[in-house]
PDB file of C-alpha atoms in Angstrom:
ATOM      1  CA  UNK S   1      11.021  22.516   2.785  1.00  0.00           C
ATOM      2  CA  UNK S   2      10.269  26.206   3.056  1.00  0.00           C
ATOM      3  CA  UNK S   3       7.057  27.944   2.164  1.00  0.00           C
ATOM      4  CA  UNK S   4       8.966  29.666  -0.680  1.00  0.00           C
ATOM      5  CA  UNK S   5       8.898  26.417  -2.683  1.00  0.00           C
ATOM      6  CA  UNK S   6       5.091  26.806  -3.124  1.00  0.00           C
ATOM      7  CA  UNK S   7       4.792  30.464  -4.143  1.00  0.00           C
ATOM      8  CA  UNK S   8       3.632  31.311  -7.697  1.00  0.00           C
ATOM      9  CA  UNK S   9       7.121  32.547  -8.541  1.00  0.00           C
ATOM     10  CA  UNK S  10       8.647  29.298  -7.241  1.00  0.00           C
ATOM     11  CA  UNK S  11       6.177  27.245  -9.291  1.00  0.00           C
ATOM     12  CA  UNK S  12       7.127  29.165 -12.425  1.00  0.00           C
ATOM     13  CA  UNK S  13      10.826  28.572 -11.799  1.00  0.00           C
ATOM     14  CA  UNK S  14      10.231  24.882 -11.092  1.00  0.00           C
ATOM     15  CA  UNK S  15       8.241  24.562 -14.319  1.00  0.00           C
ATOM     16  CA  UNK S  16      10.871  26.374 -16.364  1.00  0.00           C
ATOM     17  CA  UNK S  17      13.741  24.253 -15.022  1.00  0.00           C
ATOM     18  CA  UNK S  18      11.822  21.002 -15.475  1.00  0.00           C
ATOM     19  CA  UNK S  19      11.037  21.873 -19.100  1.00  0.00           C
ATOM     20  CA  UNK S  20      14.730  22.522 -19.745  1.00  0.00           C
ATOM     21  CA  UNK S  21      15.778  19.254 -18.123  1.00  0.00           C
ATOM     22  CA  UNK S  22      13.124  17.338 -20.083  1.00  0.00           C
ATOM     23  CA  UNK S  23      14.522  18.805 -23.324  1.00  0.00           C
ATOM     24  CA  UNK S  24      18.063  17.817 -22.291  1.00  0.00           C
ATOM     25  CA  UNK S  25      16.947  14.294 -21.386  1.00  0.00           C
ATOM     26  CA  UNK S  26      15.150  13.860 -24.696  1.00  0.00           C
ATOM     27  CA  UNK S  27      18.296  14.913 -26.588  1.00  0.00           C
ATOM     28  CA  UNK S  28      20.419  12.577 -24.459  1.00  0.00           C
ATOM     29  CA  UNK S  29      18.040   9.709 -25.213  1.00  0.00           C
ATOM     30  CA  UNK S  30      18.412  10.204 -28.968  1.00  0.00           C
ATOM     31  CA  UNK S  31      22.235  10.350 -28.716  1.00  0.00           C
ATOM     32  CA  UNK S  32      22.505   7.250 -26.515  1.00  0.00           C
ATOM     33  CA  UNK S  33      20.144   5.155 -28.640  1.00  0.00           C
ATOM     34  CA  UNK S  34      22.111   6.063 -31.771  1.00  0.00           C
ATOM     35  CA  UNK S  35      25.426   5.471 -30.012  1.00  0.00           C
ATOM     36  CA  UNK S  36      24.311   2.148 -28.580  1.00  0.00           C
ATOM     37  CA  UNK S  37      23.122   0.887 -31.954  1.00  0.00           C
ATOM     38  CA  UNK S  38      26.275   2.011 -33.765  1.00  0.00           C
ATOM     39  CA  UNK S  39      28.705   0.688 -31.134  1.00  0.00           C
ATOM     40  CA  UNK S  40      26.804  -2.474 -30.315  1.00  0.00           C
ATOM     41  CA  UNK S  41      26.990  -1.521 -26.642  1.00  0.00           C
ATOM     42  CA  UNK S  42      24.276  -3.064 -24.529  1.00  0.00           C
ATOM     43  CA  UNK S  43      25.430  -0.852 -21.674  1.00  0.00           C
ATOM     44  CA  UNK S  44      24.600   2.288 -23.649  1.00  0.00           C
ATOM     45  CA  UNK S  45      21.273   0.894 -24.836  1.00  0.00           C
ATOM     46  CA  UNK S  46      20.422  -0.062 -21.250  1.00  0.00           C
ATOM     47  CA  UNK S  47      21.368   3.432 -20.116  1.00  0.00           C
ATOM     48  CA  UNK S  48      19.149   4.835 -22.881  1.00  0.00           C
ATOM     49  CA  UNK S  49      16.267   2.773 -21.499  1.00  0.00           C
ATOM     50  CA  UNK S  50      17.054   4.249 -18.098  1.00  0.00           C
ATOM     51  CA  UNK S  51      16.953   7.744 -19.589  1.00  0.00           C
ATOM     52  CA  UNK S  52      13.615   7.001 -21.303  1.00  0.00           C
ATOM     53  CA  UNK S  53      12.050   5.895 -18.016  1.00  0.00           C
ATOM     54  CA  UNK S  54      13.454   8.962 -16.252  1.00  0.00           C
ATOM     55  CA  UNK S  55      12.158  11.192 -19.049  1.00  0.00           C
ATOM     56  CA  UNK S  56       8.648   9.912 -18.404  1.00  0.00           C
ATOM     57  CA  UNK S  57       9.148  10.487 -14.660  1.00  0.00           C
ATOM     58  CA  UNK S  58      10.254  14.077 -15.307  1.00  0.00           C
ATOM     59  CA  UNK S  59       7.118  14.676 -17.371  1.00  0.00           C
ATOM     60  CA  UNK S  60       5.074  13.368 -14.410  1.00  0.00           C
ATOM     61  CA  UNK S  61       6.936  15.763 -12.100  1.00  0.00           C
ATOM     62  CA  UNK S  62       6.149  18.661 -14.422  1.00  0.00           C
ATOM     63  CA  UNK S  63       2.464  17.723 -14.437  1.00  0.00           C
ATOM     64  CA  UNK S  64       2.497  17.574 -10.625  1.00  0.00           C
ATOM     65  CA  UNK S  65       3.983  21.072 -10.375  1.00  0.00           C
ATOM     66  CA  UNK S  66       1.340  22.464 -12.728  1.00  0.00           C
ATOM     67  CA  UNK S  67      -1.559  20.763 -10.914  1.00  0.00           C
ATOM     68  CA  UNK S  68      -0.268  21.705  -7.456  1.00  0.00           C
ATOM     69  CA  UNK S  69      -0.500  25.387  -8.425  1.00  0.00           C
ATOM     70  CA  UNK S  70      -4.231  25.099  -9.072  1.00  0.00           C
ATOM     71  CA  UNK S  71      -6.439  26.850  -6.468  1.00  0.00           C
ATOM     72  CA  UNK S  72      -8.405  24.926  -3.864  1.00  0.00           C
ATOM     73  CA  UNK S  73     -12.040  24.081  -4.573  1.00  0.00           C
ATOM     74  CA  UNK S  74     -15.001  23.228  -2.303  1.00  0.00           C
ATOM     75  CA  UNK S  75     -14.490  19.562  -3.214  1.00  0.00           C
ATOM     76  CA  UNK S  76     -10.704  19.725  -2.704  1.00  0.00           C
ATOM     77  CA  UNK S  77     -10.280  22.249   0.092  1.00  0.00           C
ATOM     78  CA  UNK S  78      -6.534  21.567   0.437  1.00  0.00           C
ATOM     79  CA  UNK S  79      -5.983  22.041  -3.287  1.00  0.00           C
ATOM     80  CA  UNK S  80      -3.821  19.629  -5.259  1.00  0.00           C
ATOM     81  CA  UNK S  81      -0.714  19.625  -3.069  1.00  0.00           C
ATOM     82  CA  UNK S  82      -0.873  15.867  -2.527  1.00  0.00           C
ATOM     83  CA  UNK S  83      -0.300  15.295  -6.255  1.00  0.00           C
ATOM     84  CA  UNK S  84       3.336  16.138  -5.507  1.00  0.00           C
ATOM     85  CA  UNK S  85       3.435  13.341  -2.957  1.00  0.00           C
ATOM     86  CA  UNK S  86       1.713  10.822  -5.229  1.00  0.00           C
ATOM     87  CA  UNK S  87       4.100  11.679  -8.057  1.00  0.00           C
ATOM     88  CA  UNK S  88       7.111  11.364  -5.759  1.00  0.00           C
ATOM     89  CA  UNK S  89       5.842   7.975  -4.572  1.00  0.00           C
ATOM     90  CA  UNK S  90       5.366   6.786  -8.162  1.00  0.00           C
ATOM     91  CA  UNK S  91       8.775   8.120  -9.201  1.00  0.00           C
ATOM     92  CA  UNK S  92      10.474   6.510  -6.207  1.00  0.00           C
ATOM     93  CA  UNK S  93       8.837   3.163  -6.901  1.00  0.00           C
ATOM     94  CA  UNK S  94       9.872   3.487 -10.551  1.00  0.00           C
ATOM     95  CA  UNK S  95      13.468   4.131  -9.558  1.00  0.00           C
ATOM     96  CA  UNK S  96      13.483   1.075  -7.296  1.00  0.00           C
ATOM     97  CA  UNK S  97      12.099  -1.044 -10.139  1.00  0.00           C
ATOM     98  CA  UNK S  98      14.772   0.340 -12.474  1.00  0.00           C
ATOM     99  CA  UNK S  99      17.446  -0.517  -9.918  1.00  0.00           C
ATOM    100  CA  UNK S 100      16.135  -4.057  -9.644  1.00  0.00           C
ATOM    101  CA  UNK S 101      16.211  -4.414 -13.422  1.00  0.00           C
ATOM    102  CA  UNK S 102      19.795  -3.142 -13.583  1.00  0.00           C
ATOM    103  CA  UNK S 103      20.873  -5.554 -10.843  1.00  0.00           C
ATOM    104  CA  UNK S 104      19.240  -8.479 -12.672  1.00  0.00           C
ATOM    105  CA  UNK S 105      20.897  -7.491 -15.944  1.00  0.00           C
ATOM    106  CA  UNK S 106      24.239  -6.998 -14.180  1.00  0.00           C
ATOM    107  CA  UNK S 107      24.204 -10.562 -12.840  1.00  0.00           C
ATOM    108  CA  UNK S 108      23.420 -11.956 -16.273  1.00  0.00           C
ATOM    109  CA  UNK S 109      26.054  -9.826 -17.995  1.00  0.00           C
ATOM    110  CA  UNK S 110      28.705 -10.811 -15.456  1.00  0.00           C
ATOM    111  CA  UNK S 111      28.449 -14.456 -16.473  1.00  0.00           C
ATOM    112  CA  UNK S 112      27.885 -13.678 -20.152  1.00  0.00           C
ATOM    113  CA  UNK S 113      29.881 -10.531 -21.042  1.00  0.00           C
ATOM    114  CA  UNK S 114      29.193  -8.832 -24.372  1.00  0.00           C
ATOM    115  CA  UNK S 115      32.001  -7.307 -26.531  1.00  0.00           C
ATOM    116  CA  UNK S 116      31.587  -3.576 -27.122  1.00  0.00           C
ATOM    117  CA  UNK S 117      33.140  -0.720 -29.124  1.00  0.00           C
ATOM    118  CA  UNK S 118      34.709   1.134 -26.212  1.00  0.00           C
ATOM    119  CA  UNK S 119      35.778   4.344 -28.049  1.00  0.00           C
ATOM    120  CA  UNK S 120      32.277   5.229 -29.256  1.00  0.00           C
ATOM    121  CA  UNK S 121      30.869   4.124 -25.900  1.00  0.00           C
ATOM    122  CA  UNK S 122      33.181   6.599 -24.123  1.00  0.00           C
ATOM    123  CA  UNK S 123      32.224   9.492 -26.389  1.00  0.00           C
ATOM    124  CA  UNK S 124      28.500   8.979 -26.047  1.00  0.00           C
ATOM    125  CA  UNK S 125      28.746   8.443 -22.271  1.00  0.00           C
ATOM    126  CA  UNK S 126      30.698  11.714 -21.949  1.00  0.00           C
ATOM    127  CA  UNK S 127      27.999  13.638 -23.828  1.00  0.00           C
ATOM    128  CA  UNK S 128      25.342  12.033 -21.609  1.00  0.00           C
ATOM    129  CA  UNK S 129      27.259  12.946 -18.460  1.00  0.00           C
ATOM    130  CA  UNK S 130      27.551  16.608 -19.494  1.00  0.00           C
ATOM    131  CA  UNK S 131      23.808  16.774 -20.189  1.00  0.00           C
ATOM    132  CA  UNK S 132      23.026  15.180 -16.815  1.00  0.00           C
ATOM    133  CA  UNK S 133      25.301  17.579 -14.921  1.00  0.00           C
ATOM    134  CA  UNK S 134      23.553  20.524 -16.546  1.00  0.00           C
ATOM    135  CA  UNK S 135      20.189  18.968 -15.606  1.00  0.00           C
ATOM    136  CA  UNK S 136      21.236  18.518 -11.963  1.00  0.00           C
ATOM    137  CA  UNK S 137      22.394  22.143 -11.816  1.00  0.00           C
ATOM    138  CA  UNK S 138      19.101  23.379 -13.283  1.00  0.00           C
ATOM    139  CA  UNK S 139      16.973  21.392 -10.828  1.00  0.00           C
ATOM    140  CA  UNK S 140      19.186  22.388  -7.877  1.00  0.00           C
ATOM    141  CA  UNK S 141      18.517  26.074  -8.651  1.00  0.00           C
ATOM    142  CA  UNK S 142      14.748  25.585  -8.428  1.00  0.00           C
ATOM    143  CA  UNK S 143      12.934  25.887  -5.050  1.00  0.00           C
ATOM    144  CA  UNK S 144      12.938  22.399  -3.571  1.00  0.00           C
ATOM    145  CA  UNK S 145      10.130  20.058  -2.524  1.00  0.00           C
ATOM    146  CA  UNK S 146       9.873  16.259  -2.502  1.00  0.00           C
ATOM    147  CA  UNK S 147       8.713  16.205  -6.119  1.00  0.00           C
ATOM    148  CA  UNK S 148      11.716  18.248  -7.321  1.00  0.00           C
ATOM    149  CA  UNK S 149      14.069  16.178  -5.187  1.00  0.00           C
ATOM    150  CA  UNK S 150      12.695  13.003  -6.705  1.00  0.00           C
ATOM    151  CA  UNK S 151      13.087  14.431 -10.218  1.00  0.00           C
ATOM    152  CA  UNK S 152      16.658  15.422  -9.387  1.00  0.00           C
ATOM    153  CA  UNK S 153      17.299  11.913  -8.064  1.00  0.00           C
ATOM    154  CA  UNK S 154      16.315  10.556 -11.475  1.00  0.00           C
ATOM    155  CA  UNK S 155      18.854  12.825 -13.179  1.00  0.00           C
ATOM    156  CA  UNK S 156      21.513  11.976 -10.564  1.00  0.00           C
ATOM    157  CA  UNK S 157      20.869   8.310 -11.335  1.00  0.00           C
ATOM    158  CA  UNK S 158      21.430   9.020 -15.023  1.00  0.00           C
ATOM    159  CA  UNK S 159      24.653  10.901 -14.231  1.00  0.00           C
ATOM    160  CA  UNK S 160      25.946   8.025 -12.088  1.00  0.00           C
ATOM    161  CA  UNK S 161      25.091   5.638 -14.873  1.00  0.00           C
ATOM    162  CA  UNK S 162      27.044   7.792 -17.339  1.00  0.00           C
ATOM    163  CA  UNK S 163      30.029   7.899 -14.982  1.00  0.00           C
ATOM    164  CA  UNK S 164      29.847   4.133 -14.662  1.00  0.00           C
ATOM    165  CA  UNK S 165      29.781   3.733 -18.428  1.00  0.00           C
ATOM    166  CA  UNK S 166      32.742   6.136 -18.780  1.00  0.00           C
ATOM    167  CA  UNK S 167      34.888   4.384 -16.179  1.00  0.00           C
ATOM    168  CA  UNK S 168      33.918   0.970 -17.476  1.00  0.00           C
ATOM    169  CA  UNK S 169      34.582   1.896 -21.088  1.00  0.00           C
ATOM    170  CA  UNK S 170      38.005   3.316 -20.208  1.00  0.00           C
ATOM    171  CA  UNK S 171      39.107   0.270 -18.226  1.00  0.00           C
ATOM    172  CA  UNK S 172      37.753  -2.131 -20.838  1.00  0.00           C
ATOM    173  CA  UNK S 173      39.641  -0.202 -23.530  1.00  0.00           C
ATOM    174  CA  UNK S 174      42.847  -0.556 -21.530  1.00  0.00           C
ATOM    175  CA  UNK S 175      42.486  -4.074 -20.140  1.00  0.00           C
ATOM    176  CA  UNK S 176      39.752  -5.830 -22.088  1.00  0.00           C
ATOM    177  CA  UNK S 177      38.100  -6.919 -18.801  1.00  0.00           C
ATOM    178  CA  UNK S 178      34.435  -6.750 -19.844  1.00  0.00           C
ATOM    179  CA  UNK S 179      33.044  -8.089 -16.568  1.00  0.00           C
ATOM    180  CA  UNK S 180      33.686  -4.688 -15.019  1.00  0.00           C
ATOM    181  CA  UNK S 181      30.638  -3.390 -16.905  1.00  0.00           C
ATOM    182  CA  UNK S 182      28.038  -5.412 -14.949  1.00  0.00           C
ATOM    183  CA  UNK S 183      29.898  -4.847 -11.670  1.00  0.00           C
ATOM    184  CA  UNK S 184      29.717  -1.074 -12.118  1.00  0.00           C
ATOM    185  CA  UNK S 185      26.068  -1.339 -13.130  1.00  0.00           C
ATOM    186  CA  UNK S 186      25.252  -3.206  -9.919  1.00  0.00           C
ATOM    187  CA  UNK S 187      26.944  -0.547  -7.762  1.00  0.00           C
ATOM    188  CA  UNK S 188      25.033   2.244  -9.536  1.00  0.00           C
ATOM    189  CA  UNK S 189      21.753   0.372  -9.055  1.00  0.00           C
ATOM    190  CA  UNK S 190      22.337   0.013  -5.307  1.00  0.00           C
ATOM    191  CA  UNK S 191      23.106   3.730  -4.912  1.00  0.00           C
ATOM    192  CA  UNK S 192      19.929   4.667  -6.788  1.00  0.00           C
ATOM    193  CA  UNK S 193      17.827   2.200  -4.763  1.00  0.00           C
ATOM    194  CA  UNK S 194      19.011   3.525  -1.370  1.00  0.00           C
ATOM    195  CA  UNK S 195      18.222   7.143  -2.293  1.00  0.00           C
ATOM    196  CA  UNK S 196      14.856   6.151  -3.733  1.00  0.00           C
ATOM    197  CA  UNK S 197      13.849   4.248  -0.606  1.00  0.00           C
ATOM    198  CA  UNK S 198      14.344   7.417   1.452  1.00  0.00           C
ATOM    199  CA  UNK S 199      12.086   9.384  -0.890  1.00  0.00           C
ATOM    200  CA  UNK S 200       9.406   6.675  -0.851  1.00  0.00           C
ATOM    201  CA  UNK S 201       9.484   6.531   2.952  1.00  0.00           C
ATOM    202  CA  UNK S 202       9.043  10.315   3.174  1.00  0.00           C
ATOM    203  CA  UNK S 203       6.133  10.246   0.716  1.00  0.00           C
ATOM    204  CA  UNK S 204       4.439   7.402   2.603  1.00  0.00           C
ATOM    205  CA  UNK S 205       4.821   9.318   5.885  1.00  0.00           C
ATOM    206  CA  UNK S 206       2.976  12.286   4.374  1.00  0.00           C
ATOM    207  CA  UNK S 207       0.188  10.061   3.038  1.00  0.00           C
ATOM    208  CA  UNK S 208      -0.132   8.386   6.458  1.00  0.00           C
ATOM    209  CA  UNK S 209      -0.242  11.870   8.030  1.00  0.00           C
ATOM    210  CA  UNK S 210       2.663  11.056  10.308  1.00  0.00           C
ATOM    211  CA  UNK S 211       4.165  13.795  12.466  1.00  0.00           C
ATOM    212  CA  UNK S 212       6.652  15.624  10.199  1.00  0.00           C
ATOM    213  CA  UNK S 213      10.298  14.849  10.797  1.00  0.00           C
ATOM    214  CA  UNK S 214      11.974  17.551  12.839  1.00  0.00           C
ATOM    215  CA  UNK S 215       8.806  18.337  14.835  1.00  0.00           C
ATOM    216  CA  UNK S 216       8.435  16.856  18.312  1.00  0.00           C
ATOM    217  CA  UNK S 217       4.735  16.361  19.100  1.00  0.00           C
ATOM    218  CA  UNK S 218       5.373  16.282  22.864  1.00  0.00           C
ATOM    219  CA  UNK S 219       7.560  19.364  22.546  1.00  0.00           C
ATOM    220  CA  UNK S 220       4.758  21.270  20.826  1.00  0.00           C
ATOM    221  CA  UNK S 221       2.325  20.176  23.531  1.00  0.00           C
ATOM    222  CA  UNK S 222       4.676  21.349  26.277  1.00  0.00           C
ATOM    223  CA  UNK S 223       5.209  24.694  24.523  1.00  0.00           C
ATOM    224  CA  UNK S 224       1.457  25.304  24.317  1.00  0.00           C
ATOM    225  CA  UNK S 225       1.101  24.343  27.984  1.00  0.00           C
ATOM    226  CA  UNK S 226       3.553  27.097  28.973  1.00  0.00           C
ATOM    227  CA  UNK S 227       1.127  29.771  27.786  1.00  0.00           C
ATOM    228  CA  UNK S 228      -0.354  31.362  30.952  1.00  0.00           C
ATOM    229  CA  UNK S 229      -3.880  30.119  31.634  1.00  0.00           C
ATOM    230  CA  UNK S 230      -3.516  26.804  29.753  1.00  0.00           C
ATOM    231  CA  UNK S 231      -4.112  23.830  32.046  1.00  0.00           C
ATOM    232  CA  UNK S 232      -4.271  20.978  29.526  1.00  0.00           C
ATOM    233  CA  UNK S 233      -3.486  20.162  25.898  1.00  0.00           C
ATOM    234  CA  UNK S 234      -5.086  17.062  24.370  1.00  0.00           C
ATOM    235  CA  UNK S 235      -6.072  15.505  21.041  1.00  0.00           C
ATOM    236  CA  UNK S 236      -3.063  17.201  19.478  1.00  0.00           C
ATOM    237  CA  UNK S 237      -2.284  16.195  15.876  1.00  0.00           C
ATOM    238  CA  UNK S 238       0.431  17.440  13.540  1.00  0.00           C
ATOM    239  CA  UNK S 239       0.695  16.291   9.929  1.00  0.00           C
ATOM    240  CA  UNK S 240       1.896  17.478   6.531  1.00  0.00           C
ATOM    241  CA  UNK S 241      -0.414  18.547   3.718  1.00  0.00           C
ATOM    242  CA  UNK S 242       2.686  18.239   1.534  1.00  0.00           C
ATOM    243  CA  UNK S 243       6.374  18.478   2.341  1.00  0.00           C
ATOM    244  CA  UNK S 244       7.163  21.767   4.047  1.00  0.00           C
ATOM    245  CA  UNK S 245       3.499  22.537   4.741  1.00  0.00           C
ATOM    246  CA  UNK S 246       2.704  21.260   8.276  1.00  0.00           C
ATOM    247  CA  UNK S 247      -0.711  21.618   9.864  1.00  0.00           C
ATOM    248  CA  UNK S 248      -1.861  21.295  13.483  1.00  0.00           C
ATOM    249  CA  UNK S 249      -5.124  20.696  15.283  1.00  0.00           C
ATOM    250  CA  UNK S 250      -5.761  20.289  18.998  1.00  0.00           C
ATOM    251  CA  UNK S 251      -7.844  21.031  22.052  1.00  0.00           C
ATOM    252  CA  UNK S 252      -6.671  23.443  24.745  1.00  0.00           C
ATOM    253  CA  UNK S 253      -8.352  23.732  28.147  1.00  0.00           C
ATOM    254  CA  UNK S 254      -8.171  27.062  29.971  1.00  0.00           C
ATOM    255  CA  UNK S 255      -8.519  27.585  33.728  1.00  0.00           C
ATOM    256  CA  UNK S 256     -10.622  30.737  33.289  1.00  0.00           C
ATOM    257  CA  UNK S 257      -8.665  32.766  35.833  1.00  0.00           C
ATOM    258  CA  UNK S 258      -6.381  34.532  33.376  1.00  0.00           C
ATOM    259  CA  UNK S 259      -7.322  38.143  32.601  1.00  0.00           C
ATOM    260  CA  UNK S 260      -6.876  37.709  28.838  1.00  0.00           C
ATOM    261  CA  UNK S 261      -9.881  36.820  26.699  1.00  0.00           C
ATOM    262  CA  UNK S 262     -10.048  33.459  24.969  1.00  0.00           C
ATOM    263  CA  UNK S 263      -9.367  35.169  21.638  1.00  0.00           C
ATOM    264  CA  UNK S 264      -6.231  36.804  23.005  1.00  0.00           C
ATOM    265  CA  UNK S 265      -5.029  33.494  24.434  1.00  0.00           C
ATOM    266  CA  UNK S 266      -5.791  31.731  21.157  1.00  0.00           C
ATOM    267  CA  UNK S 267      -3.675  34.301  19.350  1.00  0.00           C
ATOM    268  CA  UNK S 268      -0.834  33.778  21.822  1.00  0.00           C
ATOM    269  CA  UNK S 269      -1.002  29.988  21.388  1.00  0.00           C
ATOM    270  CA  UNK S 270      -0.959  30.252  17.592  1.00  0.00           C
ATOM    271  CA  UNK S 271       1.946  32.695  17.748  1.00  0.00           C
ATOM    272  CA  UNK S 272       3.900  30.311  20.004  1.00  0.00           C
ATOM    273  CA  UNK S 273       3.387  27.419  17.600  1.00  0.00           C
ATOM    274  CA  UNK S 274       4.298  29.552  14.586  1.00  0.00           C
ATOM    275  CA  UNK S 275       7.412  31.168  16.077  1.00  0.00           C
ATOM    276  CA  UNK S 276       8.877  28.081  17.744  1.00  0.00           C
ATOM    277  CA  UNK S 277       7.926  25.355  15.275  1.00  0.00           C
ATOM    278  CA  UNK S 278       7.115  27.098  12.000  1.00  0.00           C
ATOM    279  CA  UNK S 279       3.535  25.770  11.898  1.00  0.00           C
ATOM    280  CA  UNK S 280       1.215  28.350  10.340  1.00  0.00           C
ATOM    281  CA  UNK S 281      -1.876  26.262   9.581  1.00  0.00           C
ATOM    282  CA  UNK S 282      -3.397  25.657  13.021  1.00  0.00           C
ATOM    283  CA  UNK S 283      -6.880  24.812  14.283  1.00  0.00           C
ATOM    284  CA  UNK S 284      -7.253  25.140  18.063  1.00  0.00           C
ATOM    285  CA  UNK S 285     -10.423  24.363  19.986  1.00  0.00           C
ATOM    286  CA  UNK S 286     -10.596  26.357  23.222  1.00  0.00           C
ATOM    287  CA  UNK S 287     -12.338  24.640  26.139  1.00  0.00           C
ATOM    288  CA  UNK S 288     -13.195  25.785  29.624  1.00  0.00           C
ATOM    289  CA  UNK S 289     -12.839  23.575  32.686  1.00  0.00           C
ATOM    290  CA  UNK S 290     -16.647  23.350  32.831  1.00  0.00           C
ATOM    291  CA  UNK S 291     -16.681  21.928  29.299  1.00  0.00           C
ATOM    292  CA  UNK S 292     -15.037  18.730  30.598  1.00  0.00           C
ATOM    293  CA  UNK S 293     -18.090  18.009  32.737  1.00  0.00           C
ATOM    294  CA  UNK S 294     -20.335  17.991  29.644  1.00  0.00           C
ATOM    295  CA  UNK S 295     -18.827  14.742  28.396  1.00  0.00           C
ATOM    296  CA  UNK S 296     -16.219  13.631  25.903  1.00  0.00           C
ATOM    297  CA  UNK S 297     -17.608  15.316  22.794  1.00  0.00           C
ATOM    298  CA  UNK S 298     -15.183  16.470  20.077  1.00  0.00           C
TER     299      UNK S 298
END
């Protein structure tokens, strides 16, 4: 993710789009609950439960965006960026739990199908699908980070569920084969689960301070070593404060024979890392060859 997703203007746009999607989801929830009760459709009521859970997740995403914009403090020198990661992890886990619940319900419904009013089911599902498509478009226009992607995944899950209800309702209306409903629900659940697992894995990598994907630690080390006067690079670490915000720390040993000052060489090293790998937040400890003889102190 680019740095633009964390600017004040980006935060305002993210907040505005999330508020709009939350309003759409709340309206969709009311329509689907009413439609499910009137039609007797368990599929619609189950989808409404899905929307309710996603609505809560969207509210969490909005809170994360607001907190992440708060300035750093002496106690929290990195600010509140990690709240985005924690929220994404919670949302991803919630989506996986939802998928498991849908799969369980799909198995039960397959062996014990429930008669439904397909015409009302189709109408309500169509309204829900339109609302979800608008929500996906709104979130796609906002600057992206893992939190926004996770929120969008929730809305995509709702849209897939609405498509499943539409297709199922149409086929049931034409053929009367009610077991298609749980089959479609199971497919939707698997799609949601796979996407959610990717988000959870990315969030866990950030929390474990793993090297960000797309950055080769050895490649960074070799690039630093090409700077004239550098004889060794060690204790190199690269991690993410949040998605799209990598940081680097390391020790660089100089041979002392290069005419540039250590400050000039430090600037060249930082510029190399920034230009070639997009890492702006760097902490480099410069060491002389004589420093090695003083012992392994870091």
